[in-house]
Tab-separated table of C-alpha atoms and ligand atoms in Angstrom:
chain	number	residue	atom	x	y	z
A	1	UNK	CA	114.184	127.404	70.725
A	2	UNK	CA	116.627	128.221	73.582
A	3	UNK	CA	118.867	125.728	75.394
A	4	UNK	CA	117.037	123.009	77.240
A	5	UNK	CA	118.753	121.471	80.280
A	6	UNK	CA	117.691	118.111	81.322
A	7	UNK	CA	118.281	116.865	84.921
A	8	UNK	CA	117.345	113.544	86.442
A	9	UNK	CA	115.133	113.346	89.584
A	10	UNK	CA	114.006	110.306	91.432
A	11	UNK	CA	110.332	111.333	91.803
A	12	UNK	CA	108.103	108.189	92.194
A	13	UNK	CA	109.469	106.016	94.985
A	14	UNK	CA	109.012	102.220	94.913
A	15	UNK	CA	105.920	102.143	97.204
A	16	UNK	CA	104.175	104.723	95.032
A	17	UNK	CA	104.923	102.732	91.916
A	18	UNK	CA	103.726	99.485	93.552
A	19	UNK	CA	100.487	101.355	94.491
A	20	UNK	CA	100.056	102.539	90.927
A	21	UNK	CA	100.366	98.992	89.474
A	22	UNK	CA	98.236	97.231	92.073
A	23	UNK	CA	95.639	99.973	91.644
A	24	UNK	CA	95.735	99.735	87.865
A	25	UNK	CA	95.438	95.936	87.796
A	26	UNK	CA	92.654	95.817	90.455
A	27	UNK	CA	90.607	98.584	88.838
A	28	UNK	CA	90.746	96.943	85.367
A	29	UNK	CA	89.797	93.589	86.936
A	30	UNK	CA	86.955	95.227	88.956
A	31	UNK	CA	85.605	96.903	85.738
A	32	UNK	CA	85.882	93.635	83.848
A	33	UNK	CA	83.957	91.668	86.558
A	34	UNK	CA	81.385	94.497	86.888
A	35	UNK	CA	80.758	94.316	83.097
A	36	UNK	CA	80.136	90.561	83.421
A	37	UNK	CA	77.763	91.295	86.326
A	38	UNK	CA	75.868	93.809	84.212
A	39	UNK	CA	75.659	91.754	81.079
A	40	UNK	CA	75.279	88.343	82.651
A	41	UNK	CA	71.958	87.615	80.959
A	42	UNK	CA	73.412	88.453	77.542
A	43	UNK	CA	76.385	86.261	78.369
A	44	UNK	CA	74.033	83.334	79.272
A	45	UNK	CA	74.992	83.404	82.951
A	46	UNK	CA	71.801	82.555	84.906
A	47	UNK	CA	70.711	81.700	88.430
A	48	UNK	CA	71.030	83.381	91.772
A	49	UNK	CA	74.162	81.345	92.755
A	50	UNK	CA	76.079	82.657	89.708
A	51	UNK	CA	74.883	86.158	90.539
A	52	UNK	CA	76.207	85.881	94.108
A	53	UNK	CA	79.456	84.252	92.924
A	54	UNK	CA	80.114	87.187	90.597
A	55	UNK	CA	79.527	89.625	93.366
A	56	UNK	CA	81.829	87.595	95.711
A	57	UNK	CA	84.633	87.706	93.118
A	58	UNK	CA	84.131	91.458	92.620
A	59	UNK	CA	84.255	92.112	96.370
A	60	UNK	CA	87.323	89.880	96.876
A	61	UNK	CA	89.277	91.874	94.292
A	62	UNK	CA	87.649	94.962	95.872
A	63	UNK	CA	89.495	94.189	99.159
A	64	UNK	CA	92.838	94.233	97.366
A	65	UNK	CA	91.838	97.604	95.775
A	66	UNK	CA	90.703	99.033	99.153
A	67	UNK	CA	93.799	97.813	101.051
A	68	UNK	CA	96.075	99.196	98.450
A	69	UNK	CA	94.254	102.516	98.593
A	70	UNK	CA	94.479	102.688	102.407
A	71	UNK	CA	98.161	101.968	102.100
A	72	UNK	CA	98.582	104.879	99.651
A	73	UNK	CA	96.632	107.229	101.933
A	74	UNK	CA	99.003	106.374	104.753
A	75	UNK	CA	102.070	106.629	102.404
A	76	UNK	CA	100.923	110.195	101.667
A	77	UNK	CA	101.923	111.049	105.285
A	78	UNK	CA	105.230	109.159	105.511
A	79	UNK	CA	106.524	108.778	101.870
A	80	UNK	CA	108.935	110.900	99.983
A	81	UNK	CA	108.286	114.619	99.086
A	82	UNK	CA	106.408	113.866	95.918
A	83	UNK	CA	104.153	111.181	97.474
A	84	UNK	CA	102.975	113.441	100.296
A	85	UNK	CA	99.461	114.853	100.400
A	86	UNK	CA	100.913	118.179	101.468
A	87	UNK	CA	102.414	118.439	97.894
A	88	UNK	CA	99.444	116.940	96.076
A	89	UNK	CA	96.125	118.202	97.651
A	90	UNK	CA	95.259	121.853	96.931
A	91	UNK	CA	96.167	123.931	99.862
A	92	UNK	CA	96.588	127.541	100.740
A	93	UNK	CA	97.454	129.764	97.738
A	94	UNK	CA	96.547	126.974	95.266
A	95	UNK	CA	94.297	129.167	93.145
A	96	UNK	CA	97.189	131.657	92.548
A	97	UNK	CA	99.446	128.646	91.694
A	98	UNK	CA	96.932	127.361	89.146
A	99	UNK	CA	96.481	130.892	87.678
A	100	UNK	CA	100.274	131.254	87.354
A	101	UNK	CA	100.551	127.914	85.681
A	102	UNK	CA	97.689	128.594	83.243
A	103	UNK	CA	99.176	131.957	82.354
A	104	UNK	CA	102.558	130.312	81.653
A	105	UNK	CA	100.797	127.767	79.384
A	106	UNK	CA	98.951	130.454	77.471
A	107	UNK	CA	102.201	132.396	77.100
A	108	UNK	CA	103.678	129.361	75.385
A	109	UNK	CA	106.335	128.571	78.088
A	110	UNK	CA	104.698	126.293	80.665
A	111	UNK	CA	106.304	126.301	84.045
A	112	UNK	CA	108.095	123.053	84.589
A	113	UNK	CA	107.383	120.908	87.615
A	114	UNK	CA	109.106	117.889	89.062
A	115	UNK	CA	106.197	115.581	89.934
A	116	UNK	CA	102.670	116.811	89.113
A	117	UNK	CA	101.889	120.223	87.745
A	118	UNK	CA	99.029	122.103	89.441
A	119	UNK	CA	96.419	120.731	87.085
A	120	UNK	CA	97.849	117.243	87.567
A	121	UNK	CA	97.519	117.790	91.337
A	122	UNK	CA	93.821	118.671	90.879
A	123	UNK	CA	93.208	115.632	88.712
A	124	UNK	CA	94.929	113.316	91.260
A	125	UNK	CA	93.009	114.805	94.198
A	126	UNK	CA	89.732	114.231	92.277
A	127	UNK	CA	90.592	110.684	91.368
A	128	UNK	CA	91.673	109.816	94.938
A	129	UNK	CA	88.354	111.298	96.245
A	130	UNK	CA	86.491	109.162	93.703
A	131	UNK	CA	88.398	106.040	94.667
A	132	UNK	CA	87.526	106.656	98.367
A	133	UNK	CA	83.811	107.063	97.584
A	134	UNK	CA	83.822	103.900	95.378
A	135	UNK	CA	85.564	101.973	98.223
A	136	UNK	CA	83.105	103.180	100.918
A	137	UNK	CA	79.983	102.511	98.824
A	138	UNK	CA	81.430	99.184	97.630
A	139	UNK	CA	82.185	97.963	101.164
A	140	UNK	CA	78.708	99.124	102.317
A	141	UNK	CA	77.098	97.326	99.404
A	142	UNK	CA	79.170	94.218	100.107
A	143	UNK	CA	77.786	94.271	103.658
A	144	UNK	CA	74.173	94.923	102.787
A	145	UNK	CA	73.982	92.789	99.684
A	146	UNK	CA	75.944	89.590	100.306
A	147	UNK	CA	76.749	90.106	104.003
A	148	UNK	CA	80.500	90.347	103.463
A	149	UNK	CA	82.929	92.047	105.864
A	150	UNK	CA	83.349	94.566	107.392
A	151	UNK	CA	79.713	95.278	107.844
A	152	UNK	CA	78.111	91.930	106.926
A	153	UNK	CA	77.875	90.392	110.479
A	154	UNK	CA	76.291	93.616	111.810
A	155	UNK	CA	73.757	93.648	108.964
A	156	UNK	CA	72.847	89.930	109.472
A	157	UNK	CA	72.402	90.633	113.188
A	158	UNK	CA	70.095	93.487	112.409
A	159	UNK	CA	67.844	91.684	109.866
A	160	UNK	CA	67.611	88.328	111.703
A	161	UNK	CA	64.181	87.485	113.014
A	162	UNK	CA	63.858	87.067	116.747
A	163	UNK	CA	65.226	83.616	117.716
A	164	UNK	CA	67.152	83.103	114.422
A	165	UNK	CA	70.974	82.891	114.525
A	166	UNK	CA	72.462	85.584	112.263
A	167	UNK	CA	74.918	82.980	110.866
A	168	UNK	CA	71.913	81.016	109.418
A	169	UNK	CA	71.066	84.013	107.134
A	170	UNK	CA	72.105	83.638	103.449
A	171	UNK	CA	72.233	86.304	100.681
A	172	UNK	CA	69.203	86.545	98.443
A	173	UNK	CA	67.210	84.243	100.711
A	174	UNK	CA	64.512	85.754	102.862
A	175	UNK	CA	64.507	82.720	105.253
A	176	UNK	CA	64.912	83.852	108.890
A	177	UNK	CA	64.841	87.567	108.120
A	178	UNK	CA	62.482	90.179	109.529
A	179	UNK	CA	60.239	91.521	106.742
A	180	UNK	CA	60.131	95.189	107.965
A	181	UNK	CA	63.854	95.325	108.587
A	182	UNK	CA	64.532	93.791	105.169
A	183	UNK	CA	62.430	96.561	103.605
A	184	UNK	CA	64.421	99.202	105.404
A	185	UNK	CA	67.685	97.481	104.359
A	186	UNK	CA	66.531	97.540	100.707
A	187	UNK	CA	65.671	101.239	100.895
A	188	UNK	CA	69.109	101.931	102.390
A	189	UNK	CA	71.213	99.868	100.052
A	190	UNK	CA	69.501	100.935	96.749
A	191	UNK	CA	70.878	104.506	96.663
A	192	UNK	CA	74.272	103.319	97.865
A	193	UNK	CA	74.354	100.865	94.940
A	194	UNK	CA	73.401	103.645	92.588
A	195	UNK	CA	76.140	105.940	93.933
A	196	UNK	CA	78.639	103.099	93.620
A	197	UNK	CA	77.669	102.495	90.012
A	198	UNK	CA	77.684	106.157	88.899
A	199	UNK	CA	80.985	106.915	90.599
A	200	UNK	CA	82.380	103.728	88.915
A	201	UNK	CA	81.091	105.080	85.524
A	202	UNK	CA	82.764	108.471	86.233
A	203	UNK	CA	86.036	106.671	86.946
A	204	UNK	CA	85.702	104.682	83.722
A	205	UNK	CA	85.112	107.936	81.815
A	206	UNK	CA	88.182	109.549	83.401
A	207	UNK	CA	90.289	106.447	82.518
A	208	UNK	CA	89.194	106.691	78.869
A	209	UNK	CA	89.880	110.455	78.504
A	210	UNK	CA	93.203	109.935	80.345
A	211	UNK	CA	94.419	107.156	78.108
A	212	UNK	CA	93.164	108.404	74.691
A	213	UNK	CA	95.770	111.216	74.314
A	214	UNK	CA	98.574	108.849	75.467
A	215	UNK	CA	97.518	106.266	72.877
A	216	UNK	CA	97.375	108.939	70.219
A	217	UNK	CA	100.847	110.238	70.893
A	218	UNK	CA	102.225	106.662	71.044
A	219	UNK	CA	100.570	105.902	67.684
A	220	UNK	CA	102.202	109.073	66.213
A	221	UNK	CA	105.578	108.205	67.693
A	222	UNK	CA	105.401	104.634	66.464
A	223	UNK	CA	104.024	105.118	62.932
A	224	UNK	CA	106.838	106.162	60.514
A	225	UNK	CA	109.694	104.333	62.283
B	301	LIG	C1	87.381	100.872	90.793
B	301	LIG	C2	86.736	100.067	91.517
B	301	LIG	C3	85.403	99.563	91.271
B	301	LIG	C4	84.544	99.654	90.123
B	301	LIG	C5	84.915	100.309	88.813
B	301	LIG	C6	83.300	99.020	90.412
B	301	LIG	C7	82.242	98.880	89.542
B	301	LIG	C8	80.979	98.386	89.879
B	301	LIG	C9	79.850	98.420	89.005
B	301	LIG	C10	79.793	99.037	87.636
B	301	LIG	C11	78.821	97.726	89.620
B	301	LIG	C12	77.407	97.512	89.125
B	301	LIG	C13	77.255	96.150	88.631
B	301	LIG	C14	75.818	95.783	88.368
B	301	LIG	O1	74.957	96.692	88.300
B	301	LIG	O2	75.553	94.569	88.233
B	301	LIG	C15	79.365	97.301	90.889
B	301	LIG	C16	78.701	96.584	91.835
B	301	LIG	C17	79.195	96.157	93.072
B	301	LIG	N1	80.394	96.494	93.535
B	301	LIG	FE1	81.852	97.517	92.648
B	301	LIG	N2	83.353	98.566	91.714
B	301	LIG	C18	84.578	98.877	92.226
B	301	LIG	C19	84.956	98.621	93.542
B	301	LIG	C20	84.285	97.914	94.487
B	301	LIG	C21	84.774	97.626	95.805
B	301	LIG	C22	86.060	98.102	96.406
B	301	LIG	C23	83.787	96.886	96.392
B	301	LIG	C24	83.812	96.304	97.804
B	301	LIG	C25	84.804	95.768	98.438
B	301	LIG	C26	82.694	96.702	95.430
B	301	LIG	C27	81.582	96.062	95.700
B	301	LIG	C28	80.517	95.925	94.805
B	301	LIG	C29	79.267	95.163	95.123
B	301	LIG	C30	78.914	94.451	96.357
B	301	LIG	C31	78.453	95.372	94.004
B	301	LIG	C32	77.054	94.715	93.807
B	301	LIG	C33	76.036	95.672	94.189
B	301	LIG	C34	74.912	95.720	93.228
B	301	LIG	O3	74.384	94.686	92.798
B	301	LIG	O4	74.447	96.841	92.888
B	301	LIG	N3	83.087	97.329	94.288
B	301	LIG	N4	80.723	97.685	91.042
């Protein structure tokens, strides 16, 4: 093997690191609460109040997740070189860059990158897109299911029967709601809920395939010591 020169670069600035940690903790918490929501019967959690409370907790943590994501999206325009979307999202000439990188990998001497390599950029772009869709479907579901912000007040105003104050409407209680409009709301929120769930499953799958190799190499590094 030839000489290897190491040099130190400050790549991930503090705001980017904070984003990563808040994102990591909120995603793990959201998955944990979602699993409780899905297996509540098996866990002996019964009743509509408990069901609503679980959704409220999930949505409250969801707000932290969404605000953190919005902050990261903004930081991609003002942060350091490595945090910028310009250097992450695939742009002009990206296919050639990926081809060049893949060729260098098959030749046995992968091109070295400070920050993400081209495949890493693709993965980060896909994950960010996934997080945006999960946020949008989650917020829509929060508004249409338990009438939480930012869309909840609008939804309540829409489904309220004539002469009923929207504030009087409670989740999972048909009192004061217009039957036809409720039917329409159900038809609207159902596919959004499915999208939210399947995108969440995709994220969970990505997390698993992302962490397995890291755990494997850690186990190898730790074993004979
Ligand atoms: C990485 C982030 C997230 C993951 C992994 C996730 C996962 C899930 C899963 C698996 C469910 C289905 C639970 C069930 O069927 O009982 C669910 C439901 C729900 N999520 Fe999320 N979620 C995330 C983010 C959010 C955000 C940001 C919000 C809104 C602020 C949100 C709002 C909701 C609501 C209201 C439901 C209940 C809807 C229903 O009953 O189908 N989620 N979430």
